[in-house]
Amino acid sequence: MFRLFSQTRCCLQVKRALQRQEWPLRPAHLTAAAQQASFSTTSVEHLSWSDSWPKDVGILALEVYFPSQYVEQVELEKYDGVEAGKYTLGLGQKQMGFCSAHEDINSLCLTVVQRLVERSRLSWDSIGRLEVGTETIIDKSKAVKTVLMQLFQDSGNTDVEGIDTTNACYGGTASLFNSVDWVESSSWDGRYAMVVCGDIAVYATGNARPTGGAGAVAMLVGPEAPLVLERGVRGTHMEHVYDFYKPDMASEYPMVDGKLSIQCYFRALDQCYSVYRKKIQSQWQKVGVDKPFTLEDFQFMIFHTPFCKLVQKSVGRMMLNDFLAAPNPDTQSGLYKGLQAFRYSAQQLAGSRIGAFSYGSGLAASLFSMRVSQDTAPGSPLDKLVSSLSDLQTRLDARKRVPPEEFAEIMKQREESHHLVNHTPQGSKDDLFPGTWYLERVDDKHRRQYARRPL
Amino acid sequence: MFRLFSQTRCCLQVKRALQRQEWPLRPAHLTAAAQQASFSTTSVEHLSWSDSWPKDVGILALEVYFPSQYVEQVELEKYDGVEAGKYTLGLGQKQMGFCSAHEDINSLCLTVVQRLVERSRLSWDSIGRLEVGTETIIDKSKAVKTVLMQLFQDSGNTDVEGIDTTNACYGGTASLFNSVDWVESSSWDGRYAMVVCGDIAVYATGNARPTGGAGAVAMLVGPEAPLVLERGVRGTHMEHVYDFYKPDMASEYPMVDGKLSIQCYFRALDQCYSVYRKKIQSQWQKVGVDKPFTLEDFQFMIFHTPFCKLVQKSVGRMMLNDFLAAPNPDTQSGLYKGLQAFRYSAQQLAGSRIGAFSYGSGLAASLFSMRVSQDTAPGSPLDKLVSSLSDLQTRLDARKRVPPEEFAEIMKQREESHHLVNHTPQGSKDDLFPGTWYLERVDDKHRRQYARRPL
């Protein structure tokens, strides 16, 4: 996330969070320990027959999962025999999380969903919709969502809408939009929606390998949220292109045309930003505000992050768009000079507009925005949301650093075993974080059994 | 579709339509030739800031595509050396459509989308959302939707939301729900949504092969529709089960536990019907109607059709549910006796409630209902919808019957070629219907190029 006020900016990549940028939620500036956000175990008020949209629909709570191990990109540069700084300075990468053979897309999503429900003290029957956005396809028919229904079993709640959505890194965004639409539609039955975005991004040895990663995010969606999706302004750009795709069904690795993909990313950003600006300016005009929308109207920006350097360039790209769109641009403006580290807490987020650019190769892209609620009092939804994420830095620090040799060996193991039947993944499970689901066994009919490490 | 009034019932399976049941839209009872439904090329009225749901959101128009060739199930019985009647009487199958190597899921969807837009005289920029439900995955990352964006290219319209949705045969239903929700949400920008459901269902030689099929349906979704999705009543059942799945990524064939899948189908039907009944009865009670909902309250039923016999059994199953739920069942009732062929036209559909049961292995299932509009005047939305489908029988009759030997050979060709790169599909394209898109070439980087047969 880029904080975009006068001189100060900083960056958080939510996708592939394990790349470990300057993670802004430093424990020093937040509560020291993770707090459990508490939600009602009963359904929220049933508004679906009021013939109108509930207020402030957006993200109520969220949970992040990343693998417990990573490889230092500096060490990977040496191991791969490339020039020093190629991955770290050239691509802006730092530490890359990755999964051992014990984890697959199902186990990642099981972990993050159960964790969100437990930490938010939700009851399983308070969820009326659950959907998964992923491009990590291990079954061409059976959705990850159906595997997650195991978690609902004891509750008896099977009336849970939503299913899997796929297009490269865009699936999660499409799922979030679908869930927000659901809450605003007549289909909403007053219960929460949950959106899960998860992927294991691995690349063949070569240029693209350091841009891999793995992780999952679960979001609780409903009304009166601290992060409200702004209505009627999202700009989307979709086109047919082969920049990154996965046509080799037997491999975990994609086909990548890196240069083309960067061109597509920027083209999509330009187009989405143009549509977004047009829509929001049209809204402003209706209430008598006649001014151009610029990057300064976002207080923060979140970008899909193929690699970290691309995100830094994207901010420049958006400023260039502002400049080109301005009738009389102030070329003397010093607004965009300098870059400083920054810190925030819930107070600094309050009332902000957060822009979010999502890109999935192939391609599908959207620029949308969220409004942060104003109430930062202890126990407020915003306070709960921020508090629930306060242990992220601690969790990142608790990961195990794995030397590149071992990383390469684990990647090789995945290549050789990810499709096997009658198979028990090899290696120790001791490094998995407590409460992590893992793949226990694939039987002779490809059926996958999962188990959970104790909390 | 089962027509469910007093003594009369008949059956239409919309999924895998090519199985060719007693297709009810007989030209004799409809206009002789297909008419082009005409829609405005400009956006429908922009209601998204009225803070309420538009009226009568549902299906405005639809288009069906099936392959131009089929195999007679009677002949397949002989060829497979099974007892006479095993496929035709035991499973209720008659004729099975199938694709040659020239067709894949992308070409099917290209065809049906372009056909719907052309026949409805839509402009490409009048579509604000397009999504695809499929389990025919030929790329683990790139959505079919992105391939369809080729059709929008000349219009310059790239602001088209929606992406691919997958869970066995349920993806299309999830897409329909998503699109209806979108129209009712603040995200709706006044344009049409289009939902595409497509699959190529092929099975390895053996028991499941005669239950295959291929086809695609495109639906135009918006307000003031002749087929209105009823609000707040859909019943969903999802659980984790391995009844039918596709874990062998390199094969087009699924793993199937047929017996388990039938059990799951019935369990899902029971559960969905129970939830649906509870919700609709609750709605009725709010307006002072206190009576149990029974199958008689549907005038028609549509079922997901793994094979045709299962659908006939499903109606019996729902009646059993009614019987069990009734406080004082009338065991003398003759309502359910007898079965007669029937015919309808737009007039007979008008005002009906159509129940629809969707099932996707894995599993995800929903029972929902549609209300048919009352207006049947020439040029009315309902008249246009029915007219636009009036050539279905003619088109079915125009298909080419292929002997089982040739069918088996084509299946073998697909097995051997479906994953090849640097490949041009073999065989004649002359049998494809006019206006059909087909796969022209897969290059050395797996990129697929399509062409269209002239209209």
XYZ file of C-alpha atoms in Angstrom, chain A residues 129-442:
314
model
C -21.554 -17.272 1.295
C -17.991 -18.454 0.818
C -16.024 -18.216 -2.386
C -12.455 -18.794 -3.443
C -10.375 -16.939 -6.003
C -7.374 -18.935 -7.158
C -5.295 -19.934 -10.155
C -3.707 -22.858 -8.341
C -5.791 -25.555 -9.959
C -5.224 -29.084 -8.669
C -8.572 -30.376 -9.877
C -10.277 -29.236 -13.056
C -13.746 -29.817 -11.648
C -13.878 -29.889 -7.857
C -13.735 -26.407 -6.337
C -11.548 -25.549 -3.348
C -14.764 -24.186 -1.842
C -16.184 -27.707 -1.600
C -13.086 -28.840 0.326
C -13.639 -25.948 2.748
C -17.144 -27.242 3.451
C -15.449 -29.814 5.723
C -15.008 -26.995 8.218
C -18.777 -26.401 8.295
C -19.642 -30.044 8.866
C -20.269 -29.979 12.611
C -22.419 -26.867 12.346
C -24.767 -28.526 9.861
C -24.672 -25.359 7.762
C -24.568 -26.390 4.110
C -26.635 -23.483 2.727
C -23.509 -21.536 1.775
C -23.481 -19.916 -1.667
C -20.446 -19.041 -3.786
C -17.865 -21.145 -5.578
C -14.391 -20.825 -7.148
C -13.394 -18.064 -9.508
C -10.329 -18.107 -11.730
C -8.234 -15.830 -13.841
C -4.579 -15.648 -12.872
C -4.212 -13.233 -9.918
C -7.625 -11.616 -10.566
C -9.836 -14.388 -9.178
C -9.772 -13.029 -5.648
C -10.836 -9.576 -6.796
C -13.729 -11.027 -8.785
C -14.754 -12.985 -5.675
C -14.678 -9.858 -3.525
C -16.845 -7.998 -6.037
C -19.275 -10.929 -6.196
C -19.605 -11.073 -2.429
C -20.182 -7.343 -2.069
C -22.793 -7.523 -4.848
C -24.449 -10.428 -3.034
C -24.785 -8.437 0.181
C -26.401 -5.604 -1.778
C -28.723 -7.890 -3.719
C -32.028 -9.536 -2.887
C -30.136 -12.814 -2.535
C -28.559 -11.682 0.709
C -30.007 -13.491 3.700
C -28.385 -11.332 6.353
C -25.377 -13.559 6.956
C -21.714 -12.826 6.321
C -19.896 -13.528 3.089
C -16.343 -14.811 3.174
C -13.882 -14.331 0.340
C -10.718 -16.411 0.129
C -7.825 -15.521 -2.171
C -5.023 -18.027 -2.301
C -2.232 -19.113 -4.602
C 0.987 -21.034 -4.744
C 3.047 -19.275 -7.414
C 6.060 -21.309 -8.439
C 8.180 -20.904 -11.544
C 10.647 -23.077 -13.386
C 14.288 -22.257 -12.747
C 15.203 -19.073 -14.575
C 14.318 -15.377 -14.640
C 10.800 -15.722 -13.279
C 11.577 -17.975 -10.290
C 12.412 -15.092 -7.871
C 8.945 -13.603 -8.512
C 7.177 -16.585 -6.966
C 5.407 -16.735 -3.665
C 2.567 -18.332 -1.769
C -0.143 -17.180 0.581
C -3.815 -16.841 1.277
C -6.097 -14.102 2.555
C -9.612 -14.572 3.916
C -11.933 -11.584 4.142
C -15.203 -11.284 5.994
C -17.679 -9.207 4.019
C -20.822 -7.515 5.276
C -22.456 -4.171 6.025
C -21.174 -1.495 8.391
C -17.613 -2.389 7.568
C -14.508 -0.403 8.473
C -13.282 -0.823 4.873
C -16.189 0.138 2.622
C -16.086 -0.560 -1.107
C -16.975 2.704 -2.830
C -20.015 2.351 -5.032
C -20.285 2.732 -8.765
C -16.713 3.762 -9.461
C -14.708 0.705 -10.310
C -12.916 0.677 -13.630
C -12.275 -2.620 -15.370
C -10.181 -3.583 -18.365
C -10.238 -7.041 -19.912
C -8.644 -8.331 -23.077
C -7.381 -11.496 -24.728
C -3.631 -11.840 -24.363
C -1.129 -14.595 -23.707
C 1.257 -12.852 -21.308
C 1.154 -15.433 -18.503
C -0.893 -18.626 -18.644
C -0.841 -22.238 -17.557
C -1.624 -24.445 -20.542
C 0.642 -27.292 -19.462
C -1.847 -29.020 -17.245
C 0.653 -31.504 -15.852
C 3.024 -28.818 -14.562
C 2.754 -26.352 -11.698
C 4.717 -23.850 -13.763
C 3.219 -21.199 -16.048
C 4.290 -19.983 -19.471
C 5.477 -16.397 -19.046
C 6.281 -13.622 -21.484
C 7.618 -11.201 -18.890
C 8.111 -8.238 -21.173
C 4.634 -8.550 -22.663
C 3.130 -8.974 -19.210
C 4.635 -5.701 -17.979
C 3.274 -3.903 -21.043
C -0.157 -5.426 -20.379
C -0.022 -4.480 -16.716
C 0.665 -0.838 -17.525
C -1.911 -0.743 -20.315
C -4.514 -2.190 -17.941
C -3.519 0.303 -15.246
C -3.901 3.235 -17.654
C -7.269 2.002 -18.851
C -8.677 1.156 -15.407
C -7.516 4.466 -13.964
C -9.077 6.338 -16.865
C -12.445 4.599 -16.391
C -12.291 4.990 -12.610
C -11.555 8.723 -12.893
C -14.364 9.213 -15.374
C -16.863 7.472 -13.100
C -15.871 9.219 -9.885
C -15.738 12.630 -11.573
C -19.218 11.971 -12.913
C -20.373 11.234 -9.349
C -18.730 14.388 -8.087
C -20.347 16.483 -10.778
C -23.761 15.251 -9.692
C -23.154 16.771 -6.263
C -21.692 19.965 -7.671
C -17.983 19.186 -7.450
C -16.251 19.927 -10.728
C -12.590 19.031 -10.405
C -10.364 16.378 -11.898
C -9.633 13.276 -9.857
C -5.891 12.828 -9.282
C -3.690 10.408 -7.440
C -3.742 12.838 -4.511
C -7.387 11.897 -3.946
C -6.233 8.453 -2.861
C -4.559 8.444 0.521
C -3.232 4.930 -0.060
C -2.793 2.628 -3.040
C -2.677 -1.152 -3.120
C -1.301 -2.856 -6.212
C -1.193 -6.373 -7.489
C 2.514 -7.171 -7.249
C 4.056 -9.368 -9.908
C 7.325 -8.098 -8.423
C 7.882 -5.184 -6.125
C 9.680 -2.827 -8.487
C 6.701 -2.821 -10.836
C 4.531 -1.321 -8.122
C 6.881 1.593 -7.583
C 6.801 2.254 -11.311
C 3.012 2.046 -11.282
C 2.681 5.028 -8.975
C 4.770 7.060 -11.369
C 2.591 5.811 -14.168
C -0.572 7.039 -12.457
C 0.990 10.433 -11.825
C 1.857 10.613 -15.503
C -1.793 9.885 -16.249
C -2.854 12.759 -13.975
C -0.392 15.032 -15.699
C -1.624 14.093 -19.161
C -5.272 14.463 -18.154
C -4.832 17.843 -16.473
C -5.932 20.784 -18.658
C -3.236 23.101 -17.212
C -0.693 20.942 -15.385
C 1.470 22.675 -12.773
C 4.895 21.618 -13.902
C 6.486 23.376 -10.931
C 4.691 21.289 -8.381
C 6.949 19.679 -5.849
C 4.183 17.499 -4.494
C 5.681 14.306 -5.723
C 9.250 14.854 -4.609
C 10.884 12.747 -1.957
C 9.944 9.551 -0.320
C 9.868 8.991 3.391
C 9.307 6.059 5.566
C 6.051 6.346 7.433
C 4.119 4.726 10.218
C 0.427 4.574 10.903
C -2.110 3.268 13.160
C -5.846 3.026 12.889
C -6.040 6.822 13.454
C -4.029 7.581 10.354
C -6.122 5.280 8.210
C -9.455 6.727 9.360
C -11.462 8.420 6.658
C -8.942 7.595 3.938
C -9.736 6.520 0.429
C -7.660 3.462 -0.516
C -7.254 2.728 -4.202
C -6.688 -0.870 -5.232
C -5.434 -2.091 -8.586
C -5.887 -5.760 -9.346
C -4.331 -7.418 -12.382
C -4.635 -10.993 -13.578
C -2.778 -12.025 -16.697
C -4.744 -13.143 -19.631
C -6.027 -10.491 -18.820
C -8.502 -9.075 -16.322
C -7.873 -5.925 -14.299
C -9.843 -3.548 -12.096
C -9.161 -0.378 -10.181
C -11.503 0.158 -7.274
C -11.461 2.038 -4.013
C -12.333 1.614 -0.377
C -13.267 4.218 2.204
C -11.950 3.682 5.703
C -14.461 4.359 8.459
C -13.972 7.357 10.770
C -14.471 5.639 14.109
C -11.132 4.593 15.624
C -12.327 4.134 19.212
C -11.161 0.988 21.017
C -13.484 -1.827 20.009
C -14.644 -0.067 16.846
C -14.713 -2.206 13.671
C -11.621 -0.418 12.361
C -9.759 -0.872 15.622
C -10.649 -4.562 15.617
C -9.529 -5.015 12.030
C -6.174 -3.343 12.572
C -5.617 -5.100 15.894
C -6.344 -8.486 14.367
C -3.427 -7.954 11.984
C -1.025 -6.595 14.560
C 0.917 -9.829 14.832
C 1.817 -9.963 11.141
C 5.345 -8.667 11.630
C 5.915 -11.091 14.484
C 4.652 -13.927 12.328
C 6.831 -12.875 9.418
C 9.822 -12.731 11.745
C 8.995 -16.211 13.012
C 9.434 -17.773 9.591
C 12.354 -20.069 8.970
C 15.039 -18.948 6.559
C 15.908 -21.751 4.167
C 19.136 -21.744 2.125
C 18.708 -21.679 -1.663
C 20.069 -25.202 -2.047
C 17.311 -26.537 0.164
C 14.739 -24.297 -1.527
C 15.761 -25.672 -4.931
C 15.546 -29.209 -3.582
C 12.034 -28.607 -2.216
C 10.953 -27.131 -5.552
C 12.311 -30.234 -7.263
C 10.403 -32.447 -4.830
C 7.190 -30.546 -5.648
C 7.814 -31.006 -9.372
C 8.222 -34.713 -8.913
C 5.447 -35.321 -6.405
C 2.659 -32.770 -6.854
C 0.683 -35.019 -9.200
C 1.395 -38.412 -7.580
C -1.309 -40.748 -6.372
C -1.091 -43.230 -3.518
C 1.354 -40.791 -2.038
C 2.292 -39.366 1.356
C 4.269 -36.114 1.169
C 7.785 -36.496 2.497
C 9.690 -34.378 5.001
C 9.050 -32.895 8.401
C 5.871 -31.046 9.259
C 7.461 -29.483 12.333
C 8.176 -26.182 10.617
C 4.527 -25.468 9.846
C 2.964 -22.761 12.004
C 0.575 -24.003 14.723
C -2.946 -24.403 13.376
C -1.783 -24.967 9.810
C -3.647 -27.475 7.693
C -1.494 -29.756 5.561
C -1.849 -32.469 2.956
C -1.613 -35.791 4.708
C -2.190 -38.241 1.911
C -3.319 -38.609 -1.687
